[in-house]
Amino acid sequence: MFGYRSNVPKVSLTTDRLIVRLACERDAYRLAEYYTENKDFLKPWEPVRDQSYCYPSGWQVRLNLINELHKQGNAYYFLLLDPEEKEVIGVANFSNVIRGDFHACILGYSLGQKWQGQGLMYEALQPVLRYMFNQQKMHRIMANYMPHNHRSGNLLLRLGFEREGYAKSYLRIDGNWQDHVMMALVNLDWKPAI
């Protein structure tokens, strides 16, 4: 009756081939394995990652912060897992959540090298986008990709995102400022939370 209750949202979505759920403290080893195994593959597509991304201790610290962001409703970090939840296949992060008169966030994602070309990110993002629109009441979800990343651009188009602009030297990827195509998915049926 007087026990501790967590304010962390419990979100777990099941697709045909995946479990997609919010990251939690027990995922430190899985995330360290994911980033170690895909270190070279993800390098050209992500900001420079320090060595702590390859160690469970680094992820434990990071997951404590992520847990607080989940509680506050400021970010939602999802893991794409195999049906037994033994291996991280990819990640989908909704960061910079702003509410008020904006109700928007930024989507970022990655998929492990051995899982490429199987439609898994598309499969995972469909229910997660619905969750962000329906439960978190987002009006706009933004996602950006480097112009030469055709696979990412095609994924966003397939999910219904529309091109809204082009940003020069937008984000430091692999240590260099990179241009990005700016995309957004808007919930035209948005209604405020009751």
mmCIF file with all atom_site columns, C-alpha atoms in Angstrom:
data_model
loop_
_atom_site.group_PDB
_atom_site.id
_atom_site.type_symbol
_atom_site.label_atom_id
_atom_site.label_alt_id
_atom_site.label_comp_id
_atom_site.label_asym_id
_atom_site.label_entity_id
_atom_site.label_seq_id
_atom_site.pdbx_PDB_ins_code
_atom_site.Cartn_x
_atom_site.Cartn_y
_atom_site.Cartn_z
_atom_site.occupancy
_atom_site.B_iso_or_equiv
_atom_site.pdbx_formal_charge
_atom_site.auth_seq_id
_atom_site.auth_comp_id
_atom_site.auth_asym_id
_atom_site.auth_atom_id
_atom_site.pdbx_PDB_model_num
ATOM 1   C CA . MET A 1 1   ? 0.000  0.000   0.000   1.00 0.00 ? 1   MET A CA 1
ATOM 2   C CA . PHE A 1 2   ? 2.816  2.454   0.832   1.00 0.00 ? 2   PHE A CA 1
ATOM 3   C CA . GLY A 1 3   ? 5.394  0.976   -1.554  1.00 0.00 ? 3   GLY A CA 1
ATOM 4   C CA . TYR A 1 4   ? 7.394  2.931   -4.105  1.00 0.00 ? 4   TYR A CA 1
ATOM 5   C CA . ARG A 1 5   ? 5.650  3.460   -7.441  1.00 0.00 ? 5   ARG A CA 1
ATOM 6   C CA . SER A 1 6   ? 7.553  4.575   -10.473 1.00 0.00 ? 6   SER A CA 1
ATOM 7   C CA . ASN A 1 7   ? 6.287  7.416   -12.654 1.00 0.00 ? 7   ASN A CA 1
ATOM 8   C CA . VAL A 1 8   ? 8.096  5.966   -15.661 1.00 0.00 ? 8   VAL A CA 1
ATOM 9   C CA . PRO A 1 9   ? 5.615  5.188   -18.439 1.00 0.00 ? 9   PRO A CA 1
ATOM 10  C CA . LYS A 1 10  ? 5.284  1.470   -19.146 1.00 0.00 ? 10  LYS A CA 1
ATOM 11  C CA . VAL A 1 11  ? 5.136  1.271   -22.922 1.00 0.00 ? 11  VAL A CA 1
ATOM 12  C CA . SER A 1 12  ? 5.641  -1.976  -24.810 1.00 0.00 ? 12  SER A CA 1
ATOM 13  C CA . LEU A 1 13  ? 4.381  -2.423  -28.353 1.00 0.00 ? 13  LEU A CA 1
ATOM 14  C CA . THR A 1 14  ? 4.387  -5.706  -30.257 1.00 0.00 ? 14  THR A CA 1
ATOM 15  C CA . THR A 1 15  ? 4.687  -6.029  -34.027 1.00 0.00 ? 15  THR A CA 1
ATOM 16  C CA . ASP A 1 16  ? 4.915  -9.179  -36.155 1.00 0.00 ? 16  ASP A CA 1
ATOM 17  C CA . ARG A 1 17  ? 8.676  -9.471  -35.586 1.00 0.00 ? 17  ARG A CA 1
ATOM 18  C CA . LEU A 1 18  ? 9.582  -7.070  -32.784 1.00 0.00 ? 18  LEU A CA 1
ATOM 19  C CA . ILE A 1 19  ? 9.020  -5.853  -29.275 1.00 0.00 ? 19  ILE A CA 1
ATOM 20  C CA . VAL A 1 20  ? 9.296  -2.054  -29.204 1.00 0.00 ? 20  VAL A CA 1
ATOM 21  C CA . ARG A 1 21  ? 9.473  -0.625  -25.691 1.00 0.00 ? 21  ARG A CA 1
ATOM 22  C CA . LEU A 1 22  ? 10.901 2.215   -23.681 1.00 0.00 ? 22  LEU A CA 1
ATOM 23  C CA . ALA A 1 23  ? 14.495 1.735   -22.559 1.00 0.00 ? 23  ALA A CA 1
ATOM 24  C CA . CYS A 1 24  ? 15.010 1.050   -18.854 1.00 0.00 ? 24  CYS A CA 1
ATOM 25  C CA . GLU A 1 25  ? 17.884 0.470   -16.420 1.00 0.00 ? 25  GLU A CA 1
ATOM 26  C CA . ARG A 1 26  ? 18.117 -3.246  -17.166 1.00 0.00 ? 26  ARG A CA 1
ATOM 27  C CA . ASP A 1 27  ? 19.055 -2.505  -20.814 1.00 0.00 ? 27  ASP A CA 1
ATOM 28  C CA . ALA A 1 28  ? 22.619 -1.317  -20.149 1.00 0.00 ? 28  ALA A CA 1
ATOM 29  C CA . TYR A 1 29  ? 24.282 -4.542  -21.348 1.00 0.00 ? 29  TYR A CA 1
ATOM 30  C CA . ARG A 1 30  ? 22.042 -4.846  -24.416 1.00 0.00 ? 30  ARG A CA 1
ATOM 31  C CA . LEU A 1 31  ? 22.726 -1.250  -25.475 1.00 0.00 ? 31  LEU A CA 1
ATOM 32  C CA . ALA A 1 32  ? 26.476 -1.612  -24.918 1.00 0.00 ? 32  ALA A CA 1
ATOM 33  C CA . GLU A 1 33  ? 26.424 -4.709  -27.140 1.00 0.00 ? 33  GLU A CA 1
ATOM 34  C CA . TYR A 1 34  ? 24.382 -2.913  -29.829 1.00 0.00 ? 34  TYR A CA 1
ATOM 35  C CA . TYR A 1 35  ? 26.738 0.075   -30.003 1.00 0.00 ? 35  TYR A CA 1
ATOM 36  C CA . THR A 1 36  ? 29.878 -2.091  -29.822 1.00 0.00 ? 36  THR A CA 1
ATOM 37  C CA . GLU A 1 37  ? 28.693 -4.416  -32.587 1.00 0.00 ? 37  GLU A CA 1
ATOM 38  C CA . ASN A 1 38  ? 27.591 -1.514  -34.827 1.00 0.00 ? 38  ASN A CA 1
ATOM 39  C CA . LYS A 1 39  ? 30.285 1.024   -33.945 1.00 0.00 ? 39  LYS A CA 1
ATOM 40  C CA . ASP A 1 40  ? 31.886 1.192   -37.408 1.00 0.00 ? 40  ASP A CA 1
ATOM 41  C CA . PHE A 1 41  ? 28.599 0.834   -39.272 1.00 0.00 ? 41  PHE A CA 1
ATOM 42  C CA . LEU A 1 42  ? 26.861 3.707   -37.426 1.00 0.00 ? 42  LEU A CA 1
ATOM 43  C CA . LYS A 1 43  ? 29.909 6.019   -37.405 1.00 0.00 ? 43  LYS A CA 1
ATOM 44  C CA . PRO A 1 44  ? 29.153 7.838   -40.720 1.00 0.00 ? 44  PRO A CA 1
ATOM 45  C CA . TRP A 1 45  ? 25.524 8.455   -39.692 1.00 0.00 ? 45  TRP A CA 1
ATOM 46  C CA . GLU A 1 46  ? 25.783 9.645   -36.074 1.00 0.00 ? 46  GLU A CA 1
ATOM 47  C CA . PRO A 1 47  ? 27.514 12.255  -33.929 1.00 0.00 ? 47  PRO A CA 1
ATOM 48  C CA . VAL A 1 48  ? 30.886 11.212  -32.515 1.00 0.00 ? 48  VAL A CA 1
ATOM 49  C CA . ARG A 1 49  ? 30.243 8.744   -29.690 1.00 0.00 ? 49  ARG A CA 1
ATOM 50  C CA . ASP A 1 50  ? 32.630 8.419   -26.768 1.00 0.00 ? 50  ASP A CA 1
ATOM 51  C CA . GLN A 1 51  ? 33.834 5.016   -25.564 1.00 0.00 ? 51  GLN A CA 1
ATOM 52  C CA . SER A 1 52  ? 31.177 4.894   -22.824 1.00 0.00 ? 52  SER A CA 1
ATOM 53  C CA . TYR A 1 53  ? 28.653 3.871   -25.500 1.00 0.00 ? 53  TYR A CA 1
ATOM 54  C CA . CYS A 1 54  ? 30.418 0.492   -25.608 1.00 0.00 ? 54  CYS A CA 1
ATOM 55  C CA . TYR A 1 55  ? 30.328 -0.189  -21.853 1.00 0.00 ? 55  TYR A CA 1
ATOM 56  C CA . PRO A 1 56  ? 27.382 -1.160  -19.627 1.00 0.00 ? 56  PRO A CA 1
ATOM 57  C CA . SER A 1 57  ? 28.615 1.263   -16.947 1.00 0.00 ? 57  SER A CA 1
ATOM 58  C CA . GLY A 1 58  ? 28.360 4.158   -19.419 1.00 0.00 ? 58  GLY A CA 1
ATOM 59  C CA . TRP A 1 59  ? 24.876 3.067   -20.374 1.00 0.00 ? 59  TRP A CA 1
ATOM 60  C CA . GLN A 1 60  ? 23.820 2.728   -16.740 1.00 0.00 ? 60  GLN A CA 1
ATOM 61  C CA . VAL A 1 61  ? 24.577 6.426   -16.214 1.00 0.00 ? 61  VAL A CA 1
ATOM 62  C CA . ARG A 1 62  ? 22.876 7.351   -19.482 1.00 0.00 ? 62  ARG A CA 1
ATOM 63  C CA . LEU A 1 63  ? 19.805 5.203   -18.700 1.00 0.00 ? 63  LEU A CA 1
ATOM 64  C CA . ASN A 1 64  ? 19.357 6.941   -15.341 1.00 0.00 ? 64  ASN A CA 1
ATOM 65  C CA . LEU A 1 65  ? 19.122 10.247  -17.218 1.00 0.00 ? 65  LEU A CA 1
ATOM 66  C CA . ILE A 1 66  ? 16.825 8.719   -19.851 1.00 0.00 ? 66  ILE A CA 1
ATOM 67  C CA . ASN A 1 67  ? 14.596 7.390   -17.059 1.00 0.00 ? 67  ASN A CA 1
ATOM 68  C CA . GLU A 1 68  ? 14.247 10.954  -15.697 1.00 0.00 ? 68  GLU A CA 1
ATOM 69  C CA . LEU A 1 69  ? 13.431 12.291  -19.181 1.00 0.00 ? 69  LEU A CA 1
ATOM 70  C CA . HIS A 1 70  ? 10.726 9.620   -19.511 1.00 0.00 ? 70  HIS A CA 1
ATOM 71  C CA . LYS A 1 71  ? 9.246  10.604  -16.131 1.00 0.00 ? 71  LYS A CA 1
ATOM 72  C CA . GLN A 1 72  ? 9.191  14.275  -17.066 1.00 0.00 ? 72  GLN A CA 1
ATOM 73  C CA . GLY A 1 73  ? 7.740  13.603  -20.524 1.00 0.00 ? 73  GLY A CA 1
ATOM 74  C CA . ASN A 1 74  ? 10.683 15.387  -22.186 1.00 0.00 ? 74  ASN A CA 1
ATOM 75  C CA . ALA A 1 75  ? 11.882 12.446  -24.300 1.00 0.00 ? 75  ALA A CA 1
ATOM 76  C CA . TYR A 1 76  ? 10.980 8.863   -25.183 1.00 0.00 ? 76  TYR A CA 1
ATOM 77  C CA . TYR A 1 77  ? 13.780 6.398   -25.973 1.00 0.00 ? 77  TYR A CA 1
ATOM 78  C CA . PHE A 1 78  ? 12.489 3.197   -27.563 1.00 0.00 ? 78  PHE A CA 1
ATOM 79  C CA . LEU A 1 79  ? 14.378 -0.030  -28.167 1.00 0.00 ? 79  LEU A CA 1
ATOM 80  C CA . LEU A 1 80  ? 13.620 -2.391  -31.042 1.00 0.00 ? 80  LEU A CA 1
ATOM 81  C CA . LEU A 1 81  ? 14.109 -5.878  -29.639 1.00 0.00 ? 81  LEU A CA 1
ATOM 82  C CA . ASP A 1 82  ? 13.766 -9.444  -30.841 1.00 0.00 ? 82  ASP A CA 1
ATOM 83  C CA . PRO A 1 83  ? 10.601 -11.205 -29.533 1.00 0.00 ? 83  PRO A CA 1
ATOM 84  C CA . GLU A 1 84  ? 12.556 -12.717 -26.582 1.00 0.00 ? 84  GLU A CA 1
ATOM 85  C CA . GLU A 1 85  ? 13.997 -9.246  -25.732 1.00 0.00 ? 85  GLU A CA 1
ATOM 86  C CA . LYS A 1 86  ? 17.558 -10.570 -25.762 1.00 0.00 ? 86  LYS A CA 1
ATOM 87  C CA . GLU A 1 87  ? 19.042 -8.343  -28.462 1.00 0.00 ? 87  GLU A CA 1
ATOM 88  C CA . VAL A 1 88  ? 18.700 -4.682  -29.396 1.00 0.00 ? 88  VAL A CA 1
ATOM 89  C CA . ILE A 1 89  ? 18.024 -4.525  -33.123 1.00 0.00 ? 89  ILE A CA 1
ATOM 90  C CA . GLY A 1 90  ? 17.742 -0.743  -33.267 1.00 0.00 ? 90  GLY A CA 1
ATOM 91  C CA . VAL A 1 91  ? 16.631 2.397   -31.452 1.00 0.00 ? 91  VAL A CA 1
ATOM 92  C CA . ALA A 1 92  ? 14.012 5.089   -32.061 1.00 0.00 ? 92  ALA A CA 1
ATOM 93  C CA . ASN A 1 93  ? 14.289 8.236   -29.974 1.00 0.00 ? 93  ASN A CA 1
ATOM 94  C CA . PHE A 1 94  ? 11.832 11.093  -29.637 1.00 0.00 ? 94  PHE A CA 1
ATOM 95  C CA . SER A 1 95  ? 13.776 13.981  -28.110 1.00 0.00 ? 95  SER A CA 1
ATOM 96  C CA . ASN A 1 96  ? 13.241 17.675  -27.448 1.00 0.00 ? 96  ASN A CA 1
ATOM 97  C CA . VAL A 1 97  ? 9.571  17.104  -26.652 1.00 0.00 ? 97  VAL A CA 1
ATOM 98  C CA . ILE A 1 98  ? 7.861  20.485  -26.453 1.00 0.00 ? 98  ILE A CA 1
ATOM 99  C CA . ARG A 1 99  ? 4.243  20.841  -25.441 1.00 0.00 ? 99  ARG A CA 1
ATOM 100 C CA . GLY A 1 100 ? 2.303  24.087  -24.917 1.00 0.00 ? 100 GLY A CA 1
ATOM 101 C CA . ASP A 1 101 ? 1.318  25.604  -28.254 1.00 0.00 ? 101 ASP A CA 1
ATOM 102 C CA . PHE A 1 102 ? 3.826  23.511  -30.219 1.00 0.00 ? 102 PHE A CA 1
ATOM 103 C CA . HIS A 1 103 ? 3.331  19.834  -29.214 1.00 0.00 ? 103 HIS A CA 1
ATOM 104 C CA . ALA A 1 104 ? 6.297  18.626  -31.229 1.00 0.00 ? 104 ALA A CA 1
ATOM 105 C CA . CYS A 1 105 ? 9.415  16.485  -30.995 1.00 0.00 ? 105 CYS A CA 1
ATOM 106 C CA . ILE A 1 106 ? 12.343 15.232  -33.061 1.00 0.00 ? 106 ILE A CA 1
ATOM 107 C CA . LEU A 1 107 ? 12.673 11.606  -34.154 1.00 0.00 ? 107 LEU A CA 1
ATOM 108 C CA . GLY A 1 108 ? 16.063 9.944   -34.457 1.00 0.00 ? 108 GLY A CA 1
ATOM 109 C CA . TYR A 1 109 ? 16.695 6.264   -35.179 1.00 0.00 ? 109 TYR A CA 1
ATOM 110 C CA . SER A 1 110 ? 19.261 3.660   -36.071 1.00 0.00 ? 110 SER A CA 1
ATOM 111 C CA . LEU A 1 111 ? 19.169 0.007   -37.040 1.00 0.00 ? 111 LEU A CA 1
ATOM 112 C CA . GLY A 1 112 ? 21.953 -2.541  -36.597 1.00 0.00 ? 112 GLY A CA 1
ATOM 113 C CA . GLN A 1 113 ? 23.931 -3.502  -39.696 1.00 0.00 ? 113 GLN A CA 1
ATOM 114 C CA . LYS A 1 114 ? 22.812 -7.135  -39.825 1.00 0.00 ? 114 LYS A CA 1
ATOM 115 C CA . TRP A 1 115 ? 19.135 -6.079  -39.717 1.00 0.00 ? 115 TRP A CA 1
ATOM 116 C CA . GLN A 1 116 ? 19.259 -3.676  -42.688 1.00 0.00 ? 116 GLN A CA 1
ATOM 117 C CA . GLY A 1 117 ? 16.945 -4.105  -45.674 1.00 0.00 ? 117 GLY A CA 1
ATOM 118 C CA . GLN A 1 118 ? 14.250 -6.172  -43.922 1.00 0.00 ? 118 GLN A CA 1
ATOM 119 C CA . GLY A 1 119 ? 11.681 -3.421  -43.284 1.00 0.00 ? 119 GLY A CA 1
ATOM 120 C CA . LEU A 1 120 ? 12.157 -3.625  -39.516 1.00 0.00 ? 120 LEU A CA 1
ATOM 121 C CA . MET A 1 121 ? 12.447 0.122   -38.863 1.00 0.00 ? 121 MET A CA 1
ATOM 122 C CA . TYR A 1 122 ? 9.294  0.770   -40.883 1.00 0.00 ? 122 TYR A CA 1
ATOM 123 C CA . GLU A 1 123 ? 7.527  -1.983  -38.933 1.00 0.00 ? 123 GLU A CA 1
ATOM 124 C CA . ALA A 1 124 ? 8.662  -0.530  -35.597 1.00 0.00 ? 124 ALA A CA 1
ATOM 125 C CA . LEU A 1 125 ? 8.001  3.136   -36.320 1.00 0.00 ? 125 LEU A CA 1
ATOM 126 C CA . GLN A 1 126 ? 4.370  2.727   -37.363 1.00 0.00 ? 126 GLN A CA 1
ATOM 127 C CA . PRO A 1 127 ? 3.035  1.857   -33.873 1.00 0.00 ? 127 PRO A CA 1
ATOM 128 C CA . VAL A 1 128 ? 5.521  4.157   -32.136 1.00 0.00 ? 128 VAL A CA 1
ATOM 129 C CA . LEU A 1 129 ? 4.394  7.132   -34.228 1.00 0.00 ? 129 LEU A CA 1
ATOM 130 C CA . ARG A 1 130 ? 0.770  6.281   -33.366 1.00 0.00 ? 130 ARG A CA 1
ATOM 131 C CA . TYR A 1 131 ? 1.740  6.172   -29.687 1.00 0.00 ? 131 TYR A CA 1
ATOM 132 C CA . MET A 1 132 ? 3.399  9.596   -29.893 1.00 0.00 ? 132 MET A CA 1
ATOM 133 C CA . PHE A 1 133 ? 0.376  11.104  -31.647 1.00 0.00 ? 133 PHE A CA 1
ATOM 134 C CA . ASN A 1 134 ? -2.397 9.396   -29.674 1.00 0.00 ? 134 ASN A CA 1
ATOM 135 C CA . GLN A 1 135 ? -0.961 9.006   -26.163 1.00 0.00 ? 135 GLN A CA 1
ATOM 136 C CA . GLN A 1 136 ? 1.614  11.799  -26.029 1.00 0.00 ? 136 GLN A CA 1
ATOM 137 C CA . LYS A 1 137 ? -0.571 14.144  -28.095 1.00 0.00 ? 137 LYS A CA 1
ATOM 138 C CA . MET A 1 138 ? 2.161  15.311  -30.462 1.00 0.00 ? 138 MET A CA 1
ATOM 139 C CA . HIS A 1 139 ? 0.978  17.534  -33.284 1.00 0.00 ? 139 HIS A CA 1
ATOM 140 C CA . ARG A 1 140 ? 4.251  17.482  -35.219 1.00 0.00 ? 140 ARG A CA 1
ATOM 141 C CA . ILE A 1 141 ? 7.072  14.931  -35.361 1.00 0.00 ? 141 ILE A CA 1
ATOM 142 C CA . MET A 1 142 ? 10.171 16.161  -37.130 1.00 0.00 ? 142 MET A CA 1
ATOM 143 C CA . ALA A 1 143 ? 12.973 14.030  -38.572 1.00 0.00 ? 143 ALA A CA 1
ATOM 144 C CA . ASN A 1 144 ? 16.014 15.062  -40.569 1.00 0.00 ? 144 ASN A CA 1
ATOM 145 C CA . TYR A 1 145 ? 18.413 13.097  -42.749 1.00 0.00 ? 145 TYR A CA 1
ATOM 146 C CA . MET A 1 146 ? 21.579 13.736  -44.726 1.00 0.00 ? 146 MET A CA 1
ATOM 147 C CA . PRO A 1 147 ? 20.812 14.094  -48.455 1.00 0.00 ? 147 PRO A CA 1
ATOM 148 C CA . HIS A 1 148 ? 23.033 11.128  -49.398 1.00 0.00 ? 148 HIS A CA 1
ATOM 149 C CA . ASN A 1 149 ? 21.238 8.836   -46.922 1.00 0.00 ? 149 ASN A CA 1
ATOM 150 C CA . HIS A 1 150 ? 18.656 7.646   -49.443 1.00 0.00 ? 150 HIS A CA 1
ATOM 151 C CA . ARG A 1 151 ? 17.527 4.708   -47.296 1.00 0.00 ? 151 ARG A CA 1
ATOM 152 C CA . SER A 1 152 ? 16.546 7.057   -44.438 1.00 0.00 ? 152 SER A CA 1
ATOM 153 C CA . GLY A 1 153 ? 14.847 9.506   -46.799 1.00 0.00 ? 153 GLY A CA 1
ATOM 154 C CA . ASN A 1 154 ? 12.814 6.716   -48.415 1.00 0.00 ? 154 ASN A CA 1
ATOM 155 C CA . LEU A 1 155 ? 11.787 5.373   -44.998 1.00 0.00 ? 155 LEU A CA 1
ATOM 156 C CA . LEU A 1 156 ? 10.469 8.761   -43.896 1.00 0.00 ? 156 LEU A CA 1
ATOM 157 C CA . LEU A 1 157 ? 8.543  9.239   -47.157 1.00 0.00 ? 157 LEU A CA 1
ATOM 158 C CA . ARG A 1 158 ? 7.029  5.762   -46.801 1.00 0.00 ? 158 ARG A CA 1
ATOM 159 C CA . LEU A 1 159 ? 5.889  6.682   -43.259 1.00 0.00 ? 159 LEU A CA 1
ATOM 160 C CA . GLY A 1 160 ? 4.145  9.802   -44.589 1.00 0.00 ? 160 GLY A CA 1
ATOM 161 C CA . PHE A 1 161 ? 6.703  12.458  -43.654 1.00 0.00 ? 161 PHE A CA 1
ATOM 162 C CA . GLU A 1 162 ? 6.854  15.463  -45.971 1.00 0.00 ? 162 GLU A CA 1
ATOM 163 C CA . ARG A 1 163 ? 9.858  17.547  -46.915 1.00 0.00 ? 163 ARG A CA 1
ATOM 164 C CA . GLU A 1 164 ? 9.771  20.986  -45.314 1.00 0.00 ? 164 GLU A CA 1
ATOM 165 C CA . GLY A 1 165 ? 13.216 22.354  -45.997 1.00 0.00 ? 165 GLY A CA 1
ATOM 166 C CA . TYR A 1 166 ? 16.942 22.020  -46.354 1.00 0.00 ? 166 TYR A CA 1
ATOM 167 C CA . ALA A 1 167 ? 19.355 23.026  -43.592 1.00 0.00 ? 167 ALA A CA 1
ATOM 168 C CA . LYS A 1 168 ? 22.989 23.831  -44.424 1.00 0.00 ? 168 LYS A CA 1
ATOM 169 C CA . SER A 1 169 ? 25.579 22.615  -41.895 1.00 0.00 ? 169 SER A CA 1
ATOM 170 C CA . TYR A 1 170 ? 22.755 21.495  -39.610 1.00 0.00 ? 170 TYR A CA 1
ATOM 171 C CA . LEU A 1 171 ? 24.316 18.827  -37.393 1.00 0.00 ? 171 LEU A CA 1
ATOM 172 C CA . ARG A 1 172 ? 27.799 17.498  -36.619 1.00 0.00 ? 172 ARG A CA 1
ATOM 173 C CA . ILE A 1 173 ? 27.887 13.915  -37.853 1.00 0.00 ? 173 ILE A CA 1
ATOM 174 C CA . ASP A 1 174 ? 31.087 11.901  -37.503 1.00 0.00 ? 174 ASP A CA 1
ATOM 175 C CA . GLY A 1 175 ? 32.842 15.151  -36.526 1.00 0.00 ? 175 GLY A CA 1
ATOM 176 C CA . ASN A 1 176 ? 31.779 17.180  -39.587 1.00 0.00 ? 176 ASN A CA 1
ATOM 177 C CA . TRP A 1 177 ? 28.937 19.649  -40.089 1.00 0.00 ? 177 TRP A CA 1
ATOM 178 C CA . GLN A 1 178 ? 26.454 18.045  -42.466 1.00 0.00 ? 178 GLN A CA 1
ATOM 179 C CA . ASP A 1 179 ? 23.532 19.406  -44.475 1.00 0.00 ? 179 ASP A CA 1
ATOM 180 C CA . HIS A 1 180 ? 20.160 17.820  -43.686 1.00 0.00 ? 180 HIS A CA 1
ATOM 181 C CA . VAL A 1 181 ? 16.802 17.499  -45.404 1.00 0.00 ? 181 VAL A CA 1
ATOM 182 C CA . MET A 1 182 ? 14.111 18.553  -42.939 1.00 0.00 ? 182 MET A CA 1
ATOM 183 C CA . MET A 1 183 ? 10.987 16.392  -42.799 1.00 0.00 ? 183 MET A CA 1
ATOM 184 C CA . ALA A 1 184 ? 7.833  16.411  -40.670 1.00 0.00 ? 184 ALA A CA 1
ATOM 185 C CA . LEU A 1 185 ? 4.763  14.312  -40.036 1.00 0.00 ? 185 LEU A CA 1
ATOM 186 C CA . VAL A 1 186 ? 1.792  16.344  -38.814 1.00 0.00 ? 186 VAL A CA 1
ATOM 187 C CA . ASN A 1 187 ? -1.279 15.054  -37.016 1.00 0.00 ? 187 ASN A CA 1
ATOM 188 C CA . LEU A 1 188 ? -4.046 16.991  -38.763 1.00 0.00 ? 188 LEU A CA 1
ATOM 189 C CA . ASP A 1 189 ? -6.630 15.481  -36.391 1.00 0.00 ? 189 ASP A CA 1
ATOM 190 C CA . TRP A 1 190 ? -4.823 16.749  -33.268 1.00 0.00 ? 190 TRP A CA 1
ATOM 191 C CA . LYS A 1 191 ? -6.949 17.304  -30.200 1.00 0.00 ? 191 LYS A CA 1
ATOM 192 C CA . PRO A 1 192 ? -5.650 18.488  -26.816 1.00 0.00 ? 192 PRO A CA 1
ATOM 193 C CA . ALA A 1 193 ? -5.360 16.075  -23.921 1.00 0.00 ? 193 ALA A CA 1
ATOM 194 C CA . ILE A 1 194 ? -8.423 16.064  -21.693 1.00 0.00 ? 194 ILE A CA 1
#
